[in-house]
Every structure is written in structure tokens, then in C-alpha cells.
C-alpha atoms as one frame of an Amber mdcrd trajectory, in Angstrom:
protein
  85.223 122.525 140.726  86.704 119.134 139.896  87.336 116.800 142.815  90.943
 115.618 142.777  92.051 112.452 144.463  95.124 112.038 146.641  96.875 108.782
 147.577  95.859 107.135 150.811  97.881 107.965 153.889 101.117 106.127 154.436
 104.193 105.799 152.240 102.912 106.238 148.646 104.422 104.356 145.729 104.934
 105.364 142.115 101.874 103.296 141.196  99.819 105.195 143.777 100.765 108.496
 142.176 100.153 107.245 138.642  96.674 106.159 139.711  96.049 109.547 141.298
  97.363 111.389 138.244  95.224 109.270 135.895  92.084 110.036 137.910  92.834
 113.754 138.032  93.854 114.089 134.379  90.764 112.319 133.059  88.529 114.454
 135.280  90.208 117.711 134.269  88.245 120.346 132.356  89.406 123.780 131.176
  88.448 126.688 133.390  85.676 128.964 132.093  88.245 131.758 132.376  90.991
 129.909 130.494  90.683 132.096 127.387  90.922 135.306 129.425  93.947 133.995
 131.336  95.652 132.591 128.250  99.444 132.841 128.076 102.061 130.833 126.229
 103.063 129.009 129.404  99.475 128.212 130.386  98.846 126.879 126.871 101.808
 124.521 127.286 100.559 123.220 130.622  97.041 122.844 129.271  98.370 120.826
 126.327  99.765 118.316 128.839  96.434 117.978 130.614  94.449 117.433 127.423
  96.515 114.350 126.502  96.383 112.108 129.604  97.798 108.949 127.983 100.887
 110.773 126.719 101.307 112.641 130.004 100.978 109.509 132.178 103.681 107.759
 130.156 105.954 110.788 130.564 105.201 110.969 134.295 105.945 107.271 134.807
 109.282 107.593 133.020 110.300 110.590 135.170 109.313 108.975 138.480 110.986
 105.650 137.689 114.268 107.414 136.853 114.319 109.258 140.177 116.772 108.105
 142.855 115.471 107.428 146.343 117.341 109.284 149.073 116.552 108.070 152.599
 115.168 110.689 154.951 117.559 111.927 157.616 116.362 110.960 161.092 115.429
 113.743 163.531 115.814 116.338 160.773 113.732 119.467 160.283 112.724 118.510
 156.722 110.803 115.504 158.060 108.272 117.785 159.733 106.469 119.019 156.606
 107.685 116.366 154.155 108.211 113.035 155.917 109.700 110.069 154.103 112.362
 109.528 151.451 113.079 112.098 148.744 112.911 111.012 145.092 115.764 112.895
 143.431 116.186 113.839 139.789 119.251 115.928 139.056 120.994 117.794 141.860
 120.226 120.549 144.355 121.997 123.181 142.244 120.845 121.737 138.889 117.476
 119.954 139.080 116.694 117.722 136.098 114.725 119.057 133.145 112.495 117.229
 130.691 111.758 118.019 127.050 108.088 117.744 126.137 106.470 117.358 122.715
 102.719 116.943 123.044 100.605 115.112 120.428  99.243 118.450 119.190 102.776
 119.640 118.349 103.701 121.859 121.297 107.384 121.598 122.286 108.836 123.028
 125.484 111.131 122.247 128.405 110.445 122.411 132.127 111.847 121.080 135.377
 110.893 117.513 136.203 109.491 118.593 139.575 107.211 121.091 137.769 105.979
 118.398 135.402 105.326 115.980 138.271 103.365 118.562 140.247 101.241 119.661
 137.272 100.355 116.124 136.194  99.643 114.626 139.606  97.378 117.557 140.551
  96.041 118.273 137.036  96.573 122.002 137.556  97.365 124.764 135.082  99.830
 127.040 136.859  99.871 130.802 136.355 102.969 132.743 135.361 103.609 133.800
 138.966 103.082 130.361 140.491 106.142 128.596 141.887 106.471 124.894 142.704
 107.908 124.742 146.224 109.824 121.927 147.922 108.505 121.205 151.405 111.517
 118.932 151.953 113.978 121.778 151.171 115.528 119.592 148.444 115.330 121.168
 144.969 116.260 117.850 143.341 113.222 116.112 144.823 110.317 115.154 142.542
 108.268 113.195 145.053 104.726 114.575 144.556 103.765 114.909 148.217 106.966
 116.882 148.877 105.816 119.534 146.370 103.410 122.439 146.803 102.443 125.510
 144.801 103.197 128.967 146.159 104.290 132.504 145.380 107.709 133.904 144.505
 107.969 135.330 148.022 107.296 131.915 149.559 109.915 130.430 147.259 112.494
 132.953 148.525 111.582 132.044 152.095 112.105 128.395 151.178 115.631 129.298
 150.082 116.359 130.530 153.602 114.792 127.403 155.059 117.079 125.268 152.885
 120.106 126.914 154.471 118.743 126.329 157.960 117.854 122.721 157.069 121.415
 122.024 155.990 120.762 122.147 152.229 122.686 125.069 150.800 121.819 126.439
 147.327 125.005 124.774 146.039 123.839 121.414 147.323 126.850 120.942 149.605
 124.867 120.357 152.750 125.650 123.349 154.925 126.230 122.009 158.428 124.165
 123.345 161.263 127.062 123.172 163.717 129.682 124.860 161.534 130.265 127.628
 164.088 129.309 125.771 167.239 132.066 124.879 169.711 133.151 121.265 169.480
 131.934 120.266 172.935 128.383 121.428 172.054 128.088 119.663 168.698 127.257
 116.189 169.984 123.706 115.886 171.210 121.891 112.900 172.694 119.132 111.067
 170.871 116.051 113.317 171.364 113.908 110.300 172.181 116.159 109.033 174.964
 115.220 110.603 178.319 118.019 112.251 180.196 118.274 112.836 183.958 117.499
 116.385 184.981 120.797 116.639 186.738 123.999 115.216 185.427 126.123 113.302
 187.870 129.217 115.145 188.845 132.404 113.186 188.398 133.835 112.070 191.701
 137.125 113.640 192.686 139.900 111.643 194.176 140.816 113.445 197.386 143.819
 112.096 199.147 143.544 111.968 202.966 145.256 114.709 204.830 148.488 113.808
 206.456 148.602 114.333 210.198 150.618 117.303 211.264 153.882 116.646 212.983
 153.912 117.731 216.563
């Protein structure tokens, strides 16, 4: 099995990922079972991996066009996919890219699929789905992407709703049905006293009774 490199820990840059992709693409070799597993889609992905110079240029263009969206502080999506998202397209309509490899194969795929395939140098099967750990379908940042099954992808759709990213990309609010007085919460990193101070009541002194 080919050893694939990953960027060093920390906040990776586009150059980091291009270096990683270059290492992985040039080390890639077809699987001994590639002929048995051959499909039209696998042939298209394999055509990308067999032309690393073309693919790296395409990858660089896609990553440089992506918009950086700052991560939301104290948000659930920062647990599995910390850091800014790199967006291409929108939540409801992720960007696509048209590919024409040097050996004449022409096809279209989502930018996030292209980015995942090239940075990992993997030929995906028909049933493989590229998942978004950040719950943002527009994101193409490589370390926010993971491969999974159709069932996992459906579960991700539910997670997107919970994370405040609806399928329509309108940012479903978590407190939409929460009473107003419960919507505001303190900073989770600021300690709070165990008991809240009760507001003092102004009690007027009792008047003496008339005798």
C-alpha cells in the first residue's frame, strides 16, 4: 500500500496541500484489482491520477478561487473540522469543475470531490461519498473532507440542520423555537457563580399602628 503524506499539524495553507497532493499523486499506482473494479467513473478518476502535472494545476486553480469563511466561535462544526472553511459555490449549489484530461477524457464533478481525490490520490468507488465534516457543502478545504457511505452522508444532512446549516443554505437557527429569555447564553469559557444573586427588594418600613 502506498504511504500518503498529510500536512503537518496546525493551520494548513494552499501550498501545504499542493505539496501533499504532489507527493501522493507521484507515488500513486493502480490497484492490482483495478481492472476487475473498472467502471466509467473509476476510469475518470484514474485518468486524473495518472496525469499529476495537469491535476496539480487544476487543483491549485480550484483552491485559489475558494473564498475563506471564518469559523464560528463555540460552534459544533469546530469539533471535527476546526478552522476556516474554504467555500466554492453555495450550500445548496456547490461549485462544479469541468475536466478534460490529457488522454481525452471529459467529465464534470463537484470541486470538493476533485479536491478530495487529488489531495489523497484515491480512486473512489461508485458508492463512495465525499462527506463534509464541517457540515458546509460549499467547503473544499481538504481536511474538512472525508470519504464515507451514502448512509453516513444522509446522517451528515441531519447534522447540518443541527449545526445551523440547512440544506437551503439559509443557516437554520438553533434557537428558533426557544423562548426569548433562554436564547442568550454566557460565554462558555467564562466561569459563572453556582448561585445567582437574587435582586434585592425595596421593602418600605412598616408604619406604626395608631393607638
